[in-house]
Structure formats: structure tokens, C-alpha cells
Coordinates of C-alpha atoms in Angstrom, one line a residue:
Chain A
M288 CA 1.5 114.5 -1.8
Q289 CA -1.1 111.8 -2.4
D290 CA -3.9 114.4 -2.5
K291 CA -2.1 116.2 -5.4
I292 CA -1.7 113.0 -7.3
Q293 CA -5.4 112.0 -6.7
L294 CA -6.5 115.5 -8.0
L295 CA -4.6 115.1 -11.3
N296 CA -6.4 111.8 -11.8
I297 CA -9.9 113.2 -12.1
S298 CA -11.2 112.7 -15.6
S299 CA -14.1 114.3 -17.4
H300 CA -17.3 112.5 -16.4
D301 CA -15.2 110.1 -14.5
Y302 CA -14.4 108.1 -17.7
E303 CA -11.1 106.8 -16.1
Q304 CA -13.2 104.9 -13.6
C305 CA -14.6 102.7 -16.4
L306 CA -13.5 99.1 -16.0
K307 CA -15.2 97.9 -19.2
C308 CA -17.4 95.6 -17.1
S309 CA -20.2 96.0 -19.7
I310 CA -22.9 96.3 -17.1
C311 CA -24.1 99.5 -18.8
T312 CA -24.5 97.4 -22.0
V313 CA -26.8 95.0 -20.1
Y314 CA -29.2 97.8 -19.2
C315 CA -29.1 99.9 -22.3
P316 CA -32.6 99.8 -24.0
V317 CA -31.2 100.8 -27.4
S318 CA -28.5 98.2 -27.4
T319 CA -31.0 95.4 -27.1
V320 CA -32.9 96.4 -30.3
E321 CA -30.6 98.4 -32.5
P322 CA -27.2 96.9 -33.5
E323 CA -26.3 100.1 -35.4
Y324 CA -25.8 101.7 -32.0
P325 CA -22.3 101.0 -30.7
G326 CA -23.6 100.5 -27.2
P327 CA -23.0 102.7 -24.1
K328 CA -19.6 101.3 -23.2
H329 CA -18.2 101.6 -26.7
A330 CA -19.8 104.9 -27.7
G331 CA -18.9 106.4 -24.3
P332 CA -15.7 105.8 -22.5
D333 CA -14.1 103.5 -25.1
L334 CA -14.4 105.9 -28.1
L335 CA -13.7 108.9 -25.8
R336 CA -10.1 107.8 -25.6
Y337 CA -9.9 107.8 -29.4
R338 CA -11.8 111.0 -29.8
L339 CA -9.4 112.8 -27.4
K340 CA -6.6 111.9 -29.9
D341 CA -8.5 112.5 -33.1
P342 CA -12.0 113.9 -33.6
D343 CA -12.4 111.7 -36.7
F344 CA -13.4 108.9 -34.4
F345 CA -16.8 110.5 -33.7
N346 CA -19.6 109.2 -35.8
E347 CA -23.3 110.1 -36.0
T348 CA -24.6 106.7 -34.7
L349 CA -24.1 108.2 -31.3
K350 CA -27.3 110.1 -31.9
L351 CA -29.1 106.8 -31.3
C352 CA -28.4 107.2 -27.6
L353 CA -31.6 108.3 -25.9
N354 CA -29.7 109.7 -22.9
C355 CA -32.2 107.7 -20.7
K356 CA -29.4 107.4 -18.1
R357 CA -30.0 103.7 -17.4
C358 CA -26.3 103.2 -18.1
E359 CA -25.4 105.7 -15.4
V360 CA -27.8 104.2 -12.9
A361 CA -26.3 100.8 -13.5
C362 CA -22.6 101.7 -13.6
P363 CA -20.9 100.4 -10.5
H364 CA -18.1 103.0 -10.7
G365 CA -20.0 106.2 -11.3
V366 CA -19.0 106.8 -14.9
K367 CA -21.4 109.4 -16.5
V368 CA -21.8 107.4 -19.7
G369 CA -24.8 109.3 -21.0
D370 CA -23.0 112.6 -20.4
I371 CA -19.9 111.4 -22.2
I372 CA -22.0 110.6 -25.3
Q373 CA -24.0 113.8 -25.2
A374 CA -20.8 115.8 -24.7
A375 CA -19.2 114.1 -27.7
R376 CA -22.3 115.0 -29.9
I377 CA -22.2 118.6 -28.7
E378 CA -18.5 118.9 -29.5
Y379 CA -18.0 116.9 -32.7
S380 CA -21.3 116.5 -34.4
T381 CA -21.7 118.5 -37.6
H382 CA -25.5 117.8 -37.8
S383 CA -27.4 121.0 -37.7
P384 CA -31.1 120.9 -36.6
S385 CA -33.6 120.4 -39.3
L386 CA -37.2 121.8 -39.3
R387 CA -38.3 118.5 -37.7
D388 CA -35.7 118.8 -34.9
R389 CA -36.7 122.4 -34.3
M390 CA -40.4 121.5 -34.1
L391 CA -39.8 118.6 -31.7
A392 CA -37.4 120.7 -29.6
N393 CA -39.5 123.8 -29.3
T394 CA -42.6 122.1 -27.7
D395 CA -43.7 125.4 -26.0
F396 CA -44.0 127.3 -29.3
V397 CA -45.4 124.4 -31.4
G398 CA -47.8 123.5 -28.5
S399 CA -49.0 127.1 -28.3
M400 CA -49.7 127.2 -32.0
A401 CA -51.4 123.8 -32.1
T402 CA -53.5 124.7 -29.1
L403 CA -55.1 127.6 -31.0
V404 CA -56.7 125.1 -33.4
A405 CA -56.6 122.0 -31.2
P406 CA -59.6 120.2 -32.6
L407 CA -58.4 120.5 -36.1
T408 CA -54.8 119.6 -35.2
N409 CA -55.9 116.5 -33.3
F410 CA -58.2 115.4 -36.1
F411 CA -55.5 115.7 -38.8
L412 CA -52.8 114.1 -36.7
G413 CA -55.0 111.1 -36.3
L414 CA -55.6 110.6 -40.1
K415 CA -53.5 107.9 -41.7
P416 CA -52.6 109.9 -44.8
A417 CA -51.4 112.8 -42.7
K418 CA -49.2 110.4 -40.7
V419 CA -47.7 109.0 -43.9
V420 CA -46.9 112.6 -45.0
L421 CA -45.3 113.4 -41.7
D422 CA -43.3 110.2 -42.0
K423 CA -42.0 110.9 -45.5
V424 CA -41.5 114.7 -45.1
M425 CA -40.5 115.1 -41.5
K426 CA -39.3 111.6 -40.6
I427 CA -41.8 111.4 -37.7
D428 CA -42.6 107.7 -37.8
Q429 CA -46.2 107.0 -38.9
H430 CA -46.7 104.5 -36.1
R431 CA -46.3 107.3 -33.5
Q432 CA -49.5 108.4 -31.8
F433 CA -49.5 112.1 -30.9
P434 CA -51.0 112.9 -27.5
A435 CA -54.1 115.1 -28.1
Y436 CA -53.6 118.8 -27.8
S437 CA -55.9 120.6 -25.3
G438 CA -57.8 123.7 -26.2
T439 CA -56.3 125.6 -23.3
K440 CA -52.7 125.9 -22.4
F441 CA -51.8 124.5 -18.9
E442 CA -50.6 127.9 -17.7
T443 CA -53.9 129.5 -18.6
W444 CA -55.8 126.7 -16.8
F445 CA -53.5 126.9 -13.8
H446 CA -53.9 130.6 -13.3
R447 CA -57.6 130.3 -13.6
H448 CA -57.8 127.5 -11.0
A449 CA -55.1 128.7 -8.7
G450 CA -57.2 131.7 -7.8
L451 CA -60.2 129.5 -7.0
N452 CA -58.3 127.1 -4.8
S453 CA -56.1 129.7 -3.0
R454 CA -57.4 128.4 0.4
T455 CA -55.8 125.0 -0.1
S456 CA -52.0 125.4 0.0
A457 CA -49.5 123.1 -1.6
V458 CA -47.9 120.3 0.5
S459 CA -46.1 122.0 3.4
Chain B
M94 CA -36.5 108.7 6.1
K95 CA -36.6 106.1 8.9
F96 CA -36.2 102.4 8.5
D97 CA -35.6 99.5 10.8
T98 CA -32.4 98.4 9.0
I99 CA -30.4 100.1 6.3
I100 CA -28.2 97.9 4.2
I101 CA -25.3 99.6 2.4
G102 CA -24.6 97.6 -0.8
G103 CA -27.1 95.9 -3.1
G104 CA -25.2 92.8 -4.2
L105 CA -25.6 89.2 -3.2
S106 CA -24.9 89.7 0.5
G107 CA -26.9 93.0 0.8
L108 CA -30.0 91.6 -1.0
T109 CA -29.9 88.3 0.9
C110 CA -29.8 90.2 4.3
G111 CA -32.5 92.6 3.1
I112 CA -34.8 89.7 2.0
A113 CA -34.3 87.8 5.3
L114 CA -35.1 91.0 7.4
A115 CA -38.1 91.9 5.2
K116 CA -39.4 88.4 5.6
A117 CA -39.1 88.8 9.4
G118 CA -41.3 91.9 9.1
Q119 CA -38.7 94.7 9.1
N120 CA -38.9 97.8 7.1
V121 CA -35.6 97.7 5.2
A122 CA -33.8 99.9 2.7
V123 CA -30.9 98.7 0.5
V124 CA -28.7 101.5 -1.0
S125 CA -26.6 100.5 -4.0
A126 CA -24.0 102.5 -6.0
G127 CA -24.6 100.5 -9.1
Q128 CA -25.3 97.1 -10.4
S129 CA -23.5 94.3 -8.7
N130 CA -20.8 91.6 -9.3
L131 CA -23.6 89.1 -9.8
H132 CA -23.5 90.3 -13.5
F133 CA -20.2 88.3 -13.7
S134 CA -21.5 85.2 -11.9
S135 CA -21.2 81.8 -13.5
G136 CA -24.6 80.9 -12.2
S137 CA -23.1 78.7 -9.5
L138 CA -22.7 79.4 -5.8
D139 CA -20.0 78.0 -3.5
L140 CA -19.7 77.0 0.1
V141 CA -16.1 75.7 -0.1
G142 CA -14.4 74.8 -3.3
Y143 CA -10.8 74.3 -2.5
K144 CA -8.8 73.7 0.7
D145 CA -5.0 73.9 0.7
G146 CA -5.1 73.7 -3.1
Q147 CA -7.1 70.5 -3.1
E148 CA -10.7 70.2 -4.4
V149 CA -13.2 69.8 -1.6
K150 CA -15.7 67.0 -1.7
D151 CA -18.0 67.8 1.3
P152 CA -18.3 71.5 1.5
L153 CA -20.3 71.6 4.8
E154 CA -17.6 69.5 6.4
A155 CA -14.8 71.7 5.1
L156 CA -16.7 74.8 6.2
G157 CA -16.2 73.6 9.8
Q158 CA -12.5 73.4 9.4
M159 CA -11.8 77.0 8.3
P160 CA -8.9 79.0 9.8
E161 CA -9.7 81.3 12.7
T162 CA -9.4 84.4 10.5
H163 CA -12.0 83.2 8.0
P164 CA -15.5 84.6 8.3
Y165 CA -17.0 81.1 8.4
H166 CA -15.3 80.6 11.7
K167 CA -17.9 82.9 13.3
I168 CA -20.8 80.9 11.8
S169 CA -22.1 78.4 14.4
N170 CA -25.0 76.9 12.4
P171 CA -23.8 76.7 8.8
D172 CA -26.1 73.8 7.9
I173 CA -29.2 75.7 9.0
L174 CA -28.1 78.9 7.2
A175 CA -27.2 76.9 4.0
N176 CA -30.7 75.5 3.9
Q177 CA -32.2 78.9 4.6
A178 CA -30.2 80.3 1.7
R179 CA -31.5 77.6 -0.6
K180 CA -35.1 78.3 0.5
L181 CA -34.7 82.1 -0.2
L182 CA -33.3 81.4 -3.7
E183 CA -36.2 79.1 -4.4
E184 CA -38.8 81.6 -3.1
A185 CA -37.2 84.3 -5.3
G186 CA -37.8 82.1 -8.4
I187 CA -34.1 81.0 -8.8
K188 CA -34.0 77.2 -9.2
M189 CA -30.7 75.8 -8.1
E190 CA -29.5 72.2 -7.8
G191 CA -26.9 70.9 -5.3
D192 CA -26.1 68.9 -2.3
N193 CA -24.9 70.5 1.0
H194 CA -22.5 67.6 1.6
K195 CA -21.3 66.9 -1.9
N196 CA -19.9 69.4 -4.4
H197 CA -20.7 68.8 -8.0
Y198 CA -18.7 70.2 -10.9
R199 CA -19.6 73.1 -13.2
L200 CA -18.0 73.8 -16.6
S201 CA -16.2 77.1 -16.9
P202 CA -16.3 79.0 -20.2
V203 CA -12.9 77.6 -21.1
G204 CA -13.8 74.0 -20.2
K205 CA -12.4 73.6 -16.7
L206 CA -14.4 71.4 -14.3
I207 CA -14.8 73.5 -11.1
P208 CA -16.3 72.4 -7.8
A209 CA -19.6 74.0 -7.0
W210 CA -22.3 73.8 -4.3
L211 CA -25.4 75.1 -6.1
T212 CA -25.8 75.6 -9.8
M213 CA -28.7 77.2 -11.6
D214 CA -31.1 74.7 -13.1
G215 CA -30.3 74.2 -16.8
L216 CA -26.6 74.8 -16.6
F217 CA -24.4 71.8 -17.3
T218 CA -23.0 70.0 -14.3
V219 CA -21.4 66.6 -13.7
N220 CA -20.6 64.7 -10.5
G221 CA -17.2 63.6 -11.8
A222 CA -15.1 63.8 -14.9
E223 CA -15.8 60.1 -15.5
E224 CA -19.3 61.0 -16.6
L225 CA -17.8 62.7 -19.7
K226 CA -16.0 59.6 -21.0
G227 CA -17.3 58.4 -24.2
K228 CA -20.2 60.9 -24.3
H229 CA -21.1 62.2 -27.8
I230 CA -21.3 65.9 -27.2
C231 CA -22.2 68.7 -29.7
I232 CA -21.2 72.2 -28.7
G233 CA -23.5 74.6 -30.4
N234 CA -22.9 78.3 -30.7
I235 CA -24.6 81.3 -32.3
T236 CA -22.7 82.5 -35.4
G237 CA -20.8 85.7 -34.5
F238 CA -21.1 85.3 -30.7
L239 CA -17.5 85.8 -29.5
D240 CA -17.9 85.5 -25.8
F241 CA -18.0 81.7 -26.0
P242 CA -14.6 80.1 -26.6
V243 CA -15.7 77.0 -28.3
P244 CA -12.2 75.6 -29.3
Y245 CA -11.1 75.7 -25.6
L246 CA -14.3 74.0 -24.5
A247 CA -14.0 71.3 -27.2
D248 CA -10.3 70.6 -26.3
A249 CA -11.1 70.4 -22.6
L250 CA -14.0 68.1 -23.1
R251 CA -12.0 65.8 -25.4
G252 CA -9.4 65.8 -22.7
Y253 CA -12.0 64.3 -20.4
G254 CA -12.7 61.5 -22.9
A255 CA -15.8 62.9 -24.7
E256 CA -16.3 62.9 -28.4
V257 CA -17.0 66.4 -29.4
E258 CA -18.5 67.9 -32.6
L259 CA -19.2 71.6 -33.2
C260 CA -22.1 73.4 -34.9
T261 CA -23.1 77.0 -35.2
V262 CA -26.5 78.4 -35.9
T263 CA -28.0 81.6 -37.0
T264 CA -31.4 83.1 -37.8
P265 CA -32.3 86.3 -39.7
L266 CA -32.9 88.0 -36.3
L267 CA -29.5 87.0 -35.0
E268 CA -27.8 88.0 -38.2
H269 CA -29.4 91.4 -37.7
A270 CA -28.0 91.5 -34.1
R271 CA -24.6 90.5 -35.5
Q272 CA -24.2 93.7 -37.4
S273 CA -22.6 95.1 -34.3
P274 CA -19.6 92.8 -33.3
S275 CA -18.9 94.6 -30.1
E276 CA -22.5 94.6 -28.9
M277 CA -23.4 91.0 -29.7
R278 CA -23.2 90.1 -26.0
A279 CA -25.0 87.4 -24.0
T280 CA -27.5 89.7 -22.5
N281 CA -28.4 91.4 -25.8
I282 CA -28.9 88.0 -27.3
A283 CA -31.1 87.0 -24.4
N284 CA -33.2 90.1 -25.0
Y285 CA -33.5 89.3 -28.7
L286 CA -34.6 85.7 -27.9
A287 CA -37.1 86.7 -25.2
D288 CA -40.1 85.9 -27.4
D289 CA -41.2 82.3 -27.9
E290 CA -41.2 82.5 -31.8
N291 CA -37.6 83.7 -31.8
V292 CA -36.6 80.7 -29.6
Q293 CA -38.6 78.4 -31.9
E294 CA -36.7 79.8 -34.8
V295 CA -33.4 79.0 -33.1
A296 CA -34.6 75.5 -32.3
G297 CA -35.5 74.9 -35.9
A298 CA -32.2 76.1 -37.1
L299 CA -30.4 73.9 -34.6
K300 CA -32.2 70.8 -35.6
K301 CA -31.1 71.3 -39.2
V302 CA -27.3 71.4 -38.3
L303 CA -27.3 69.0 -35.3
P304 CA -25.1 65.9 -36.0
A305 CA -26.7 62.5 -35.6
N306 CA -26.2 60.3 -32.5
I307 CA -25.6 63.1 -30.1
D308 CA -26.0 62.4 -26.4
L309 CA -25.8 66.0 -25.2
L310 CA -26.1 69.4 -26.8
L311 CA -24.2 72.2 -25.0
L312 CA -25.2 75.8 -25.8
P313 CA -24.0 79.1 -24.4
A314 CA -26.1 80.5 -21.5
V315 CA -27.8 83.2 -23.6
L316 CA -31.4 82.6 -22.7
G317 CA -33.5 84.0 -19.9
I318 CA -32.4 87.3 -18.5
A319 CA -35.4 87.8 -16.1
N320 CA -36.7 84.2 -15.7
D321 CA -36.0 80.7 -17.0
H322 CA -38.8 80.6 -19.5
A323 CA -36.8 80.9 -22.8
A324 CA -34.2 78.4 -21.6
K325 CA -36.8 75.8 -20.6
L326 CA -38.6 76.3 -23.9
L327 CA -35.5 75.6 -25.9
Q328 CA -34.7 72.5 -23.8
K329 CA -38.3 71.3 -24.5
L330 CA -38.1 71.9 -28.2
M331 CA -34.9 70.0 -28.7
S332 CA -35.2 66.2 -28.8
V333 CA -31.7 65.7 -27.5
E334 CA -30.7 66.6 -23.9
T335 CA -29.7 70.3 -23.9
K336 CA -27.7 72.1 -21.3
F337 CA -26.1 75.5 -21.1
I338 CA -22.6 76.7 -20.2
A339 CA -21.7 80.0 -18.6
T340 CA -20.3 82.5 -21.1
M341 CA -17.8 85.3 -20.7
P342 CA -19.4 88.3 -19.0
P343 CA -21.9 89.9 -18.9
S344 CA -23.6 86.9 -17.5
V345 CA -27.2 86.0 -18.3
P346 CA -27.6 83.7 -15.3
G347 CA -26.0 86.2 -13.1
T348 CA -28.2 89.0 -14.3
R349 CA -31.2 86.8 -13.7
I350 CA -30.1 86.1 -10.1
Q351 CA -29.7 89.9 -9.4
T352 CA -33.0 90.8 -11.0
L353 CA -35.0 88.1 -9.3
F354 CA -33.4 88.8 -5.9
R355 CA -34.0 92.5 -6.2
Q356 CA -37.6 92.0 -7.3
Y357 CA -38.1 89.6 -4.3
L358 CA -36.9 92.2 -1.9
Q359 CA -39.2 94.8 -3.3
K360 CA -42.1 92.3 -3.4
L361 CA -41.6 91.8 0.4
G362 CA -41.9 95.6 0.8
G363 CA -38.2 96.4 0.9
T364 CA -36.9 99.7 -0.6
F365 CA -34.2 99.5 -3.2
I366 CA -32.3 102.8 -3.6
P367 CA -30.2 102.5 -6.8
N368 CA -27.4 104.7 -8.1
D369 CA -26.7 106.2 -4.7
T370 CA -23.6 106.0 -2.4
V371 CA -23.5 106.4 1.3
V372 CA -20.8 109.0 2.0
K373 CA -20.8 109.4 5.8
G374 CA -22.7 108.8 9.0
D375 CA -23.3 110.2 12.4
I376 CA -22.1 108.2 15.4
E377 CA -23.6 108.8 18.9
N378 CA -22.9 106.7 22.0
N379 CA -21.2 103.9 19.9
K380 CA -24.2 103.7 17.6
V381 CA -24.6 105.0 14.1
V382 CA -27.8 107.0 14.2
R383 CA -28.0 108.2 10.6
V384 CA -26.2 108.1 7.2
Y385 CA -26.0 110.6 4.4
T386 CA -25.9 109.7 0.7
E387 CA -24.6 111.4 -2.4
N388 CA -28.1 112.1 -3.8
L389 CA -30.2 112.6 -0.7
V390 CA -28.3 115.7 0.4
E391 CA -31.0 117.1 2.7
T392 CA -32.5 113.8 3.8
P393 CA -30.4 111.6 6.1
L394 CA -31.4 108.0 6.3
E395 CA -32.1 106.8 9.9
A396 CA -32.3 103.3 11.1
N397 CA -32.0 101.2 14.3
N398 CA -29.4 98.9 12.6
F399 CA -27.0 99.3 9.7
V400 CA -25.4 96.5 7.7
L401 CA -22.2 97.2 5.6
A402 CA -22.4 95.0 2.5
G403 CA -20.5 97.3 0.2
G404 CA -17.9 94.7 -1.0
S405 CA -14.2 95.0 -1.2
F406 CA -11.7 97.3 -3.0
L407 CA -13.2 96.8 -6.5
D408 CA -16.7 97.6 -5.3
G409 CA -15.9 100.6 -3.1
G410 CA -16.6 99.0 0.3
M411 CA -12.9 99.2 1.0
A412 CA -10.6 101.9 -0.3
S413 CA -6.9 102.5 -0.6
N414 CA -4.5 105.3 -1.3
Y415 CA -0.8 106.0 -0.9
D416 CA -1.3 106.3 2.9
G417 CA -2.9 102.9 3.4
I418 CA -6.2 101.0 3.3
F419 CA -9.4 102.2 5.0
E420 CA -13.2 101.8 5.1
P421 CA -14.4 105.0 3.4
I422 CA -17.7 105.7 5.1
F423 CA -17.0 105.5 8.9
H424 CA -13.3 104.8 8.9
L425 CA -13.8 101.6 10.8
D426 CA -11.1 99.3 12.2
V427 CA -9.7 97.2 9.4
D428 CA -7.5 94.1 9.1
G429 CA -4.6 94.7 6.8
S430 CA -1.3 96.5 6.2
N431 CA -1.0 100.2 5.4
K432 CA 2.3 99.7 3.6
W433 CA 1.5 99.2 -0.1
T434 CA 4.6 97.0 -0.5
D435 CA 2.8 94.4 1.6
W436 CA -0.3 94.3 -0.5
T437 CA 0.7 92.0 -3.3
A438 CA 2.7 88.8 -3.9
D439 CA 5.1 88.6 -6.8
K440 CA 3.4 85.7 -8.5
L441 CA -0.1 86.3 -9.7
F442 CA -1.6 83.0 -8.6
D443 CA 0.0 83.0 -5.1
Q444 CA -2.2 84.3 -2.3
Q445 CA -2.5 88.0 -2.7
P446 CA -2.5 89.6 0.8
Y447 CA -4.9 92.5 -0.2
Q448 CA -7.6 90.0 -1.0
S449 CA -7.8 89.1 2.7
Y450 CA -8.0 92.6 3.8
G451 CA -11.3 94.0 5.1
V452 CA -13.3 95.4 8.0
K453 CA -12.5 93.9 11.4
T454 CA -15.5 92.3 13.1
D455 CA -16.3 90.5 16.4
S456 CA -17.9 87.1 16.8
L457 CA -21.3 88.7 16.0
F458 CA -20.0 90.5 12.8
L459 CA -20.2 93.8 14.7
V460 CA -17.7 96.4 13.5
S461 CA -15.6 98.7 15.6
K462 CA -14.1 102.2 15.3
D463 CA -10.9 103.0 17.2
T464 CA -11.4 99.7 19.1
A465 CA -14.8 100.6 20.4
V466 CA -17.6 98.3 19.1
L467 CA -20.4 100.0 17.2
N468 CA -23.2 97.9 18.6
N469 CA -25.7 98.5 15.8
V470 CA -23.4 98.2 12.8
Y471 CA -22.7 94.8 11.2
A472 CA -20.6 93.9 8.2
I473 CA -21.3 91.0 5.8
G474 CA -19.9 89.6 2.5
A475 CA -16.8 90.7 0.7
I476 CA -16.1 93.6 3.0
L477 CA -15.1 91.2 5.7
S478 CA -11.5 90.4 6.4
G479 CA -10.1 86.9 6.2
N480 CA -11.3 85.6 2.9
D481 CA -9.0 83.9 0.4
P482 CA -10.7 83.8 -3.1
R483 CA -8.7 80.7 -4.0
M484 CA -10.8 78.7 -1.6
A485 CA -14.0 79.5 -3.6
T486 CA -15.9 80.5 -0.4
S487 CA -16.9 84.0 -1.5
T488 CA -20.6 83.5 -2.4
G489 CA -21.0 81.2 0.6
I490 CA -19.6 84.0 2.8
D491 CA -22.1 86.4 1.1
L492 CA -25.1 84.2 1.9
L493 CA -24.2 82.8 5.3
T494 CA -22.9 86.0 6.9
A495 CA -26.0 87.9 5.5
L496 CA -28.4 85.4 7.1
S497 CA -26.4 85.2 10.3
V498 CA -26.6 88.9 10.7
A499 CA -30.2 89.1 9.7
S500 CA -30.9 86.5 12.5
S501 CA -28.9 88.5 15.0
I502 CA -30.8 91.7 14.2
T503 CA -34.3 90.1 14.4
N504 CA -33.4 88.3 17.7
K505 CA -32.2 91.5 19.3

């Protein structure tokens, strides 16, 4: 009998395990610098209870969550706080990806394109005016430094070198 | 993965045991499901606070008079272990003040004077309520910080004969933090005020609103999440004596203790495995030979000795369901009733039977399964049976049993 009762008590991402201890808030890196972000405890299990009653309780400040998982590592009771927040965004967010989002999400494609003209790309991405334009148009902060694109894709490099080093095997 | 000792539970007892064993040269691993109850700590530690409802004056003396069922009863050298604990705290960078034979008083967030053995340097303490009589105190708070119940504190201090004035302070940075009423917590403020210039700004703002003729300024303990630098700086900048009072959780002093202890363990070469839970173990010839964790599915952890430091029911070291109470990893012998009607008393502040439940241990803190002793498995801290939280012995149990078991293991 008790097994049946325990089964009924399993909640999505274990949100019912949340004791509101706030330890996740202690370790959230966003919470320490951005007061706009409701914090992992509030954005996650707290608001989930409201969202289950009425989707109107979702708001876009949840996008400030980095999904870095520090909250989940810190949680003493195994609540998947990061998953709760991402699941809410997937379910309720009406934000559709902009050009910026698509470019930053499709790193394979953008990387392949940038690699073709790597020296030019790297040069322009380093110029201050270019960064300001990226900031204004694509909302990529001008203080960000892009890692330099290489002239060769990693896959190309690997296939080239894997053949040469075929005698040495990977860690057994 | 093979270690000398594996400690299950990364709170005060687990970390203390790990540090002591690592200092003795052992290769230790501490497995922890999540962050510990130290995040709710007041910043004070107790040996014995109350006995039969009365405040205890000499904690070491009271420790020797514990009932047979209490874990302290198995400690033969409490004075040595108490001093060893103090040394470990100091080595980890946690400065504590206190006298093994004389409890002082700490101030709770609502203003009650509570006996304590060791209190973190910088937190407000008195040796007796008489010290408050006639003292001109200003309680300062950060505007918008809600986890610090100033009216309760003021009333309580006035009740002890102090003259109390209030002031609140804010800076542009703290106003920015205040935009989120639910997230203006002690630990977030500590992070905002981690830089010296932000502390200086607060000091400047405080000096503008501080009333004249104040003997003592009391502030919430919102400085210093990883070390005591910010707190010491503010004390230095204020010309009046400045002390801190524990806030509602999350606790900055508590977080500091956890952080510094965990870092000390790692500095000594110990392995800290966070966000993992030991789910079962293999027993051969009355010894546990290996344990399995949730995350390390294919890699059992092997060790010569194991220490259960997983805490009580809240922490997952003990578990309960409609059939009774049990220890979830090995199903060890436990002290306590399996009838749920026995678990609680009607009145909240009476002794609650379930709080004394825990794993059964022999005089060496070794556990047993189906009455057979597992001679390489020890239990320490809140998982032990026989504790009554109303005595305020919990942190002392954590420290002393951890060190006692560490000593047993190294002397084996």
C-alpha cells in the first residue's frame, strides 16, 4: 500500500522535494549580480506551483537563468531547479528565436562560414566599431571578446592527423 | 576508485572527520548529496547548552554527565577532542572565540540570549545579560533587507536594560540589489559587498546616520561569505565598536564555515565529491568493501573504512515510510520505533521522540546490521541515536564524534 502512495508522490523534476531552504540562491551566480532575475528558488519550484494553475505566472525574466546547474549541485534534496526553469521556458515562452539567437545557437554552421574567411573575420571582430555595430544591431555586448576562428575546421584537422598517429591508440 | 576512508555526508561531521584523517595522511573521499545544514548555522557551535531545561554554565563538565543513550557517553576524552576541534577550525581559517569551561551567550536573530561554546569572531556575544544594562546600542540594518527582524531585537535588548536606537542605511549598489525583494538575501548582499570600495561606501553611509553617544553598533551578519575580510574592514572603518548578529537563513557565517572547511579538506588532498548520493554497498565478512553512488554507475568506491555522516531524517541519512524508520544505504540496526504513532509528541516544544532516533552504534561508534557489527563502518554526527536537540549538543556531537572516529581509524 505504501509503495502505491509513494509512487503517486513523484513530482516533475522532484519539485515537491523543495524545502525552500534557499541554498540554491546562495550558489546562483546570476542572483548575486542581477536583481531582475527572480532567483533559482523563486523562478523554479516556487513559481512552478503557480504556473501549474495559470500559465500567466510565467515571465521572460526566467531567460536570465544560465542553466549552469550550480543550483542543482547545491540542492540538498535533489530538486532539478535548472530543469524546472528551462522546462517552463520551453512550455510557456512566446519568445521566438531572433537572427542573433539563431547565429549563436548554430555554431557549427556559423563556424564553418567564418572559417572560410577566418583572417578577415578575426580582424573585423576585433575592431571597436564592428563590436559597437554588433552590440546595437545584434545585441552582442561590445565588451565580449570573440575567440579567434581557425583557418581549418577541427574535423578536417583531426582526420588529417588521426591517420598520421594511427599507431598510438586512445586511452585504453 | 580506491581510498583509505570514504565518508558519506559532507556537512560539519563529515568534513571534520575527513580533515582529521587527511591530516593523518589518509587518502579520503567525502561524498555529499548537496550543500549542508551549515548554511543555516548561527555561526556558533555548542558542546552543551541546556540540561533538564536549565542553561549550562560549564559545558565540558555537563558533557561528562550525559545520559547513557547520548553519543557523548561514548567519548572518553572530550577535553582533548574539544581542543582538537578548535585547532582544526583555526587551521581552516575560521576564527572562533570561547572557553571550554564557560559558555558565553550569543544573540539570536529575534534577540534571545542563547548559551554557546564557540562563536565566530566578529559576532556579538556577552558573558551575561548584565553586560547589556545601560549600554547605548544602535541596531543598524540595510534598507530593504527583510531577514533581520529589527523590532524583535530592539525589544529584546531593551528588555535586558539597554538603550536602543535604530538606523537604516543604503547605497546606490544596495538600492540596485533591492529591486528584487525576494532575492535580497544575506548571501547576495555579502557578494555585492565583497569589494572594499563597496564596504567603504556602506561605512560612509552608516557614519552619516549613526546617532551620537553610541557604545555599540549592531549590524546583520551580511559580510564575508568566503573569509572575514569584508567584516573586519567595516569594523575597522567604523569608529564605534561594531559587531554582527546572525540573520535568518541563508547564513553568511554558516556558508563561510562550510566553504573554508571544504577548501581545507581539499588543500590537505582530500577528494570532495559533490551532488552525489551513495545508494548501496557490498558487505563481505562483516565489512563493507565497496559502495555505489547515483552518478558513478560503473565505478564503485572502495575503501578500507567507511564513515556514515549523512545526517538525520531531513538530510537523508535516516529515512522513514509507512512501515517504519530505516537507514537507507545498508539497512543498519537503528534505535527507534517503527510505529508512526510513537514518533511525535502532541506539544511542539516537548521532546519529540523521532529526534532521538538514529543508527545504533557500539562504544567505538561502529554500526551493526542484523546485530552483527560491521567492523569497518562507523557513524558520526546527526545520524547517531540518542541526541535531544533541546540540549543544544548537536554541533558538539558532530565535532567530537568525528574526531573520535578519525582517531579510532588512524590508530587501527
